[in-house]
CSV table of C-alpha atoms and ligand atoms in Angstrom, one decimal:
chain,number,residue,atom,x,y,z
A,1,UNK,CA,12.7,-9.2,2.6
A,2,UNK,CA,10.4,-9.5,5.7
A,3,UNK,CA,11.6,-9.1,9.2
A,4,UNK,CA,9.6,-10.3,12.2
A,5,UNK,CA,9.2,-7.3,14.7
A,6,UNK,CA,6.9,-9.0,17.1
A,7,UNK,CA,6.8,-12.5,18.1
A,8,UNK,CA,4.5,-14.0,20.9
A,9,UNK,CA,4.5,-17.6,21.7
A,10,UNK,CA,2.3,-19.6,24.0
A,11,UNK,CA,1.4,-16.4,25.8
A,12,UNK,CA,-1.1,-16.4,28.7
A,13,UNK,CA,-2.5,-13.5,30.9
A,14,UNK,CA,-4.5,-14.0,33.9
A,15,UNK,CA,-5.6,-11.5,36.6
A,16,UNK,CA,-6.3,-12.1,40.3
A,17,UNK,CA,-10.1,-11.0,40.8
A,18,UNK,CA,-12.2,-11.1,43.7
A,19,UNK,CA,-13.6,-14.6,42.6
A,20,UNK,CA,-10.1,-16.0,42.1
A,21,UNK,CA,-7.7,-16.1,39.1
A,22,UNK,CA,-9.3,-14.9,35.7
A,23,UNK,CA,-7.6,-16.0,32.5
A,24,UNK,CA,-8.0,-13.3,30.0
A,25,UNK,CA,-5.6,-14.5,27.2
A,26,UNK,CA,-4.8,-18.0,26.5
A,27,UNK,CA,-2.1,-19.6,24.3
A,28,UNK,CA,-1.6,-16.6,22.1
A,29,UNK,CA,0.8,-17.3,19.2
A,30,UNK,CA,1.2,-14.3,16.9
A,31,UNK,CA,4.0,-12.9,14.6
A,32,UNK,CA,3.9,-9.5,13.1
A,33,UNK,CA,6.2,-8.4,10.3
A,34,UNK,CA,7.8,-5.0,10.0
A,35,UNK,CA,5.6,-2.8,8.0
A,36,UNK,CA,2.4,-4.8,8.5
A,37,UNK,CA,-1.0,-3.2,9.0
A,38,UNK,CA,-2.9,-5.4,11.4
A,39,UNK,CA,-6.5,-5.2,12.8
A,40,UNK,CA,-7.5,-6.8,16.0
A,41,UNK,CA,-11.1,-7.3,16.3
A,42,UNK,CA,-13.4,-9.2,18.7
A,43,UNK,CA,-16.2,-8.6,21.2
A,44,UNK,CA,-16.0,-6.3,24.3
A,45,UNK,CA,-14.1,-8.1,27.0
A,46,UNK,CA,-12.5,-10.5,24.7
A,47,UNK,CA,-9.0,-9.4,25.6
A,48,UNK,CA,-8.0,-7.0,22.8
A,49,UNK,CA,-6.7,-4.1,25.0
A,50,UNK,CA,-4.9,-6.6,27.3
A,51,UNK,CA,-3.1,-8.0,24.3
A,52,UNK,CA,-2.2,-4.5,23.2
A,53,UNK,CA,-0.9,-3.6,26.7
A,54,UNK,CA,1.4,-6.6,26.7
A,55,UNK,CA,2.7,-5.9,23.2
A,56,UNK,CA,3.0,-2.2,24.2
A,57,UNK,CA,5.1,-3.1,27.3
A,58,UNK,CA,2.4,-1.5,29.7
A,59,UNK,CA,1.7,-4.9,31.2
A,60,UNK,CA,3.4,-8.3,31.6
A,61,UNK,CA,2.3,-11.7,30.3
A,62,UNK,CA,1.6,-14.3,33.0
A,63,UNK,CA,3.5,-17.0,31.0
A,64,UNK,CA,4.8,-17.5,27.6
A,65,UNK,CA,7.4,-15.5,25.6
A,66,UNK,CA,7.5,-12.1,23.8
A,67,UNK,CA,10.2,-10.9,21.5
A,68,UNK,CA,10.2,-7.4,20.3
A,69,UNK,CA,12.9,-6.5,17.7
A,70,UNK,CA,14.7,-9.7,18.5
A,71,UNK,CA,14.8,-8.8,22.3
A,72,UNK,CA,13.4,-11.3,24.8
A,73,UNK,CA,11.1,-8.7,26.6
A,74,UNK,CA,10.6,-11.0,29.7
A,75,UNK,CA,14.4,-10.9,30.5
A,76,UNK,CA,14.5,-7.1,30.8
A,77,UNK,CA,14.7,-4.9,34.0
A,78,UNK,CA,12.1,-2.5,34.8
A,79,UNK,CA,14.3,0.2,33.6
A,80,UNK,CA,15.4,-1.5,30.4
A,81,UNK,CA,11.7,-2.2,29.5
A,82,UNK,CA,10.8,1.5,30.1
A,83,UNK,CA,13.5,2.6,27.6
A,84,UNK,CA,12.3,0.1,25.0
A,85,UNK,CA,8.8,1.2,25.6
A,86,UNK,CA,9.7,4.9,25.1
A,87,UNK,CA,11.8,4.3,22.0
A,88,UNK,CA,9.9,1.6,20.2
A,89,UNK,CA,6.2,1.9,20.8
A,90,UNK,CA,3.9,4.6,19.8
A,91,UNK,CA,0.4,4.6,21.5
A,92,UNK,CA,-2.9,6.0,20.2
A,93,UNK,CA,-5.9,5.7,22.4
A,94,UNK,CA,-9.7,6.2,21.9
A,95,UNK,CA,-9.9,9.2,24.1
A,96,UNK,CA,-6.6,10.9,22.8
A,97,UNK,CA,-5.0,11.3,26.1
A,98,UNK,CA,-3.5,14.7,25.5
A,99,UNK,CA,-2.3,16.8,28.4
A,100,UNK,CA,-4.8,19.6,28.7
A,101,UNK,CA,-2.4,22.2,30.3
A,102,UNK,CA,0.1,21.9,27.5
A,103,UNK,CA,-0.1,23.4,23.9
A,104,UNK,CA,-0.3,21.2,21.0
A,105,UNK,CA,3.5,21.6,20.3
A,106,UNK,CA,4.4,20.8,23.9
A,107,UNK,CA,2.1,17.7,23.9
A,108,UNK,CA,4.0,16.3,20.8
A,109,UNK,CA,7.4,17.1,22.4
A,110,UNK,CA,6.7,15.2,25.5
A,111,UNK,CA,8.0,11.7,24.6
A,112,UNK,CA,11.3,13.3,23.7
A,113,UNK,CA,12.0,14.4,27.2
A,114,UNK,CA,12.6,10.8,28.2
A,115,UNK,CA,14.9,10.1,25.5
A,116,UNK,CA,18.5,11.1,26.5
A,117,UNK,CA,19.8,10.9,23.0
A,118,UNK,CA,17.6,13.9,21.9
A,119,UNK,CA,18.8,17.4,22.6
A,120,UNK,CA,16.5,19.9,24.0
A,121,UNK,CA,17.3,22.4,21.4
A,122,UNK,CA,16.0,19.9,18.8
A,123,UNK,CA,12.5,19.2,20.4
A,124,UNK,CA,10.7,21.7,18.5
A,125,UNK,CA,12.0,20.9,15.2
A,126,UNK,CA,11.4,17.3,15.6
A,127,UNK,CA,7.8,17.8,16.8
A,128,UNK,CA,6.9,20.2,14.1
A,129,UNK,CA,7.9,17.7,11.5
A,130,UNK,CA,5.4,15.3,12.9
A,131,UNK,CA,2.6,17.9,13.3
A,132,UNK,CA,3.3,18.7,9.6
A,133,UNK,CA,2.8,15.0,8.7
A,134,UNK,CA,-0.7,15.0,10.4
A,135,UNK,CA,-1.5,18.4,8.8
A,136,UNK,CA,-1.6,20.5,12.0
A,137,UNK,CA,1.4,22.7,12.2
A,138,UNK,CA,-0.9,25.7,12.2
A,139,UNK,CA,-2.4,24.5,15.4
A,140,UNK,CA,1.0,24.3,17.3
A,141,UNK,CA,0.0,26.9,19.8
A,142,UNK,CA,-3.4,25.9,20.4
A,143,UNK,CA,-4.5,24.0,23.4
A,144,UNK,CA,-6.3,20.5,23.0
A,145,UNK,CA,-9.7,21.8,24.1
A,146,UNK,CA,-9.5,24.2,21.2
A,147,UNK,CA,-9.5,21.4,18.7
A,148,UNK,CA,-12.1,19.0,17.4
A,149,UNK,CA,-11.9,15.4,18.3
A,150,UNK,CA,-10.3,14.5,15.1
A,151,UNK,CA,-7.7,17.2,15.2
A,152,UNK,CA,-7.0,16.0,18.9
A,153,UNK,CA,-6.5,12.4,17.6
A,154,UNK,CA,-4.1,13.6,14.8
A,155,UNK,CA,-2.1,15.5,17.4
A,156,UNK,CA,-2.0,12.3,19.5
A,157,UNK,CA,-0.7,10.4,16.4
A,158,UNK,CA,1.9,13.1,16.0
A,159,UNK,CA,3.0,12.5,19.5
A,160,UNK,CA,3.1,8.8,19.0
A,161,UNK,CA,5.3,9.2,16.0
A,162,UNK,CA,7.8,11.7,17.5
A,163,UNK,CA,10.1,8.9,19.0
A,164,UNK,CA,10.2,7.2,15.4
A,165,UNK,CA,8.8,4.0,17.2
A,166,UNK,CA,9.0,0.7,15.5
A,167,UNK,CA,5.3,0.2,16.0
A,168,UNK,CA,2.1,2.2,16.5
A,169,UNK,CA,-0.6,0.6,18.7
A,170,UNK,CA,-4.0,2.1,18.3
A,171,UNK,CA,-6.6,1.1,20.6
A,172,UNK,CA,-9.9,1.9,19.0
A,173,UNK,CA,-8.4,5.3,17.5
A,174,UNK,CA,-11.9,6.2,15.8
A,175,UNK,CA,-14.0,5.1,18.7
A,176,UNK,CA,-14.7,8.6,19.9
A,177,UNK,CA,-15.0,10.2,16.4
A,178,UNK,CA,-18.0,10.9,14.1
A,179,UNK,CA,-17.8,9.2,10.7
A,180,UNK,CA,-16.1,12.1,8.9
A,181,UNK,CA,-13.2,12.6,11.5
A,182,UNK,CA,-13.0,8.8,11.7
A,183,UNK,CA,-12.4,8.5,7.9
A,184,UNK,CA,-9.7,11.1,8.2
A,185,UNK,CA,-8.0,9.2,11.0
A,186,UNK,CA,-8.3,5.9,8.9
A,187,UNK,CA,-6.7,7.6,6.0
A,188,UNK,CA,-3.8,9.0,8.0
A,189,UNK,CA,-3.1,5.5,9.6
A,190,UNK,CA,-3.0,4.1,6.0
A,191,UNK,CA,-0.7,6.9,4.8
A,192,UNK,CA,1.6,6.2,7.7
A,193,UNK,CA,1.6,2.4,7.1
A,194,UNK,CA,2.3,3.1,3.3
A,195,UNK,CA,5.3,5.2,4.4
A,196,UNK,CA,6.7,2.3,6.3
A,197,UNK,CA,5.1,2.3,9.8
A,198,UNK,CA,4.0,-1.0,11.4
A,199,UNK,CA,0.6,-0.3,12.7
A,200,UNK,CA,-1.7,-2.5,15.0
A,201,UNK,CA,-5.3,-1.3,15.3
A,202,UNK,CA,-7.9,-2.5,17.8
A,203,UNK,CA,-11.1,-1.6,16.2
A,204,UNK,CA,-14.8,-2.1,15.8
A,205,UNK,CA,-14.8,-0.1,12.6
A,206,UNK,CA,-15.3,-2.8,9.9
A,207,UNK,CA,-14.3,-0.5,7.0
A,208,UNK,CA,-11.0,0.1,8.7
A,209,UNK,CA,-10.4,-3.5,9.5
A,210,UNK,CA,-11.1,-4.5,5.7
A,211,UNK,CA,-8.4,-2.0,4.7
A,212,UNK,CA,-5.8,-3.7,6.8
A,213,UNK,CA,-3.4,-6.4,5.4
A,214,UNK,CA,-4.6,-8.9,8.0
A,215,UNK,CA,-7.3,-9.3,10.7
A,216,UNK,CA,-7.1,-11.3,13.8
A,217,UNK,CA,-10.0,-12.1,15.9
A,218,UNK,CA,-9.8,-12.6,19.6
A,219,UNK,CA,-12.6,-14.6,21.2
A,220,UNK,CA,-12.7,-15.5,24.9
A,221,UNK,CA,-8.9,-14.7,25.1
A,222,UNK,CA,-7.9,-16.8,22.1
A,223,UNK,CA,-7.1,-16.0,18.4
A,224,UNK,CA,-9.5,-17.6,16.3
B,1,LIG,N1,-6.4,-5.1,35.5
B,1,LIG,C1,-7.3,-5.9,35.3
B,1,LIG,N2,-7.7,-6.6,36.4
B,1,LIG,C2,-8.7,-7.6,36.2
B,1,LIG,N3,-9.3,-7.9,35.1
B,1,LIG,C3,-9.0,-7.2,34.0
B,1,LIG,C4,-8.0,-6.2,34.0
B,1,LIG,N4,-7.8,-5.7,32.8
B,1,LIG,C5,-8.7,-6.4,32.0
B,1,LIG,N5,-9.5,-7.2,32.8
B,1,LIG,C6,-10.4,-8.2,32.3
B,1,LIG,O1,-9.9,-8.7,31.1
B,1,LIG,C7,-11.0,-9.0,30.1
B,1,LIG,C8,-10.6,-8.6,28.8
B,1,LIG,O2,-10.4,-7.0,28.9
B,1,LIG,P1,-9.9,-6.2,27.8
B,1,LIG,O3,-9.9,-4.8,28.2
B,1,LIG,O4,-8.7,-6.7,27.3
B,1,LIG,O5,-11.2,-6.2,26.7
B,1,LIG,P2,-11.4,-5.7,25.3
B,1,LIG,O6,-11.4,-6.7,24.3
B,1,LIG,O7,-10.4,-4.6,25.0
B,1,LIG,O8,-12.8,-5.1,25.5
B,1,LIG,P3,-13.5,-3.6,24.9
B,1,LIG,O9,-13.8,-3.9,23.5
B,1,LIG,O10,-14.6,-3.4,25.7
B,1,LIG,O11,-12.5,-2.5,25.0
B,1,LIG,C9,-12.2,-8.4,30.7
B,1,LIG,O12,-13.1,-9.4,31.3
B,1,LIG,C10,-11.7,-7.4,31.8
B,1,LIG,O13,-12.7,-7.5,32.8
B,2,LIG,MG1,-10.6,-2.6,24.9
């Protein structure tokens, strides 16, 4: 049976710019089912990353409603939002965003430190399990700069998975990769989705978008 994981209704987002208020998202209505693989496409500046930031609880909508796992996100305190974000959202960015001073293993362990329910003595086992899933347990003691771009992105995906999030949000995950590494990342995201993860991908990669269950296009801040 399907279950709605994310529900946005009549959502607007505007920013205060030097020339006044700029509306970036307009009347967004979107429901995403658990287990779905969704591509978000659209021209540069259309509002894709802004939409992902709101879904990922990094930013607030200006108006409208957002329910994540049946929780009305708008009614939560700052602290409650941070817990929901840490436990329910996995982020994958175009530029990997790994911490250069930390080993691969320590990078993957990082989100666990913000989860009071996880014991410190379990960090390594949990992180290694995710590194195995992305095929990089042999690189656990390396540092990010010693890895290829594709390998760094796989570490970032392992880190995103370590809290067992409800949804994986990927903002142009193949944008900085050559075609071979990009194809590996696409395969990995498809495999994770087949194993049950809900995955949202902002992408300019047409072949990736075509392999998703559904594609939405944003144009001038609206879903078209
Ligand atoms: N913090 C902000 N303050 C003001 N304007 C912003 C802010 N963040 C985004 N914008 C504006 O919102 C619009 C949408 O930006 P967004 O980053 O969501 O686009 P995008 O679709 O992700 O583009 P790209 O494909 O280039 O990544 C742009 O016009 C941008 O300038
Ligand atoms: Mg963007």
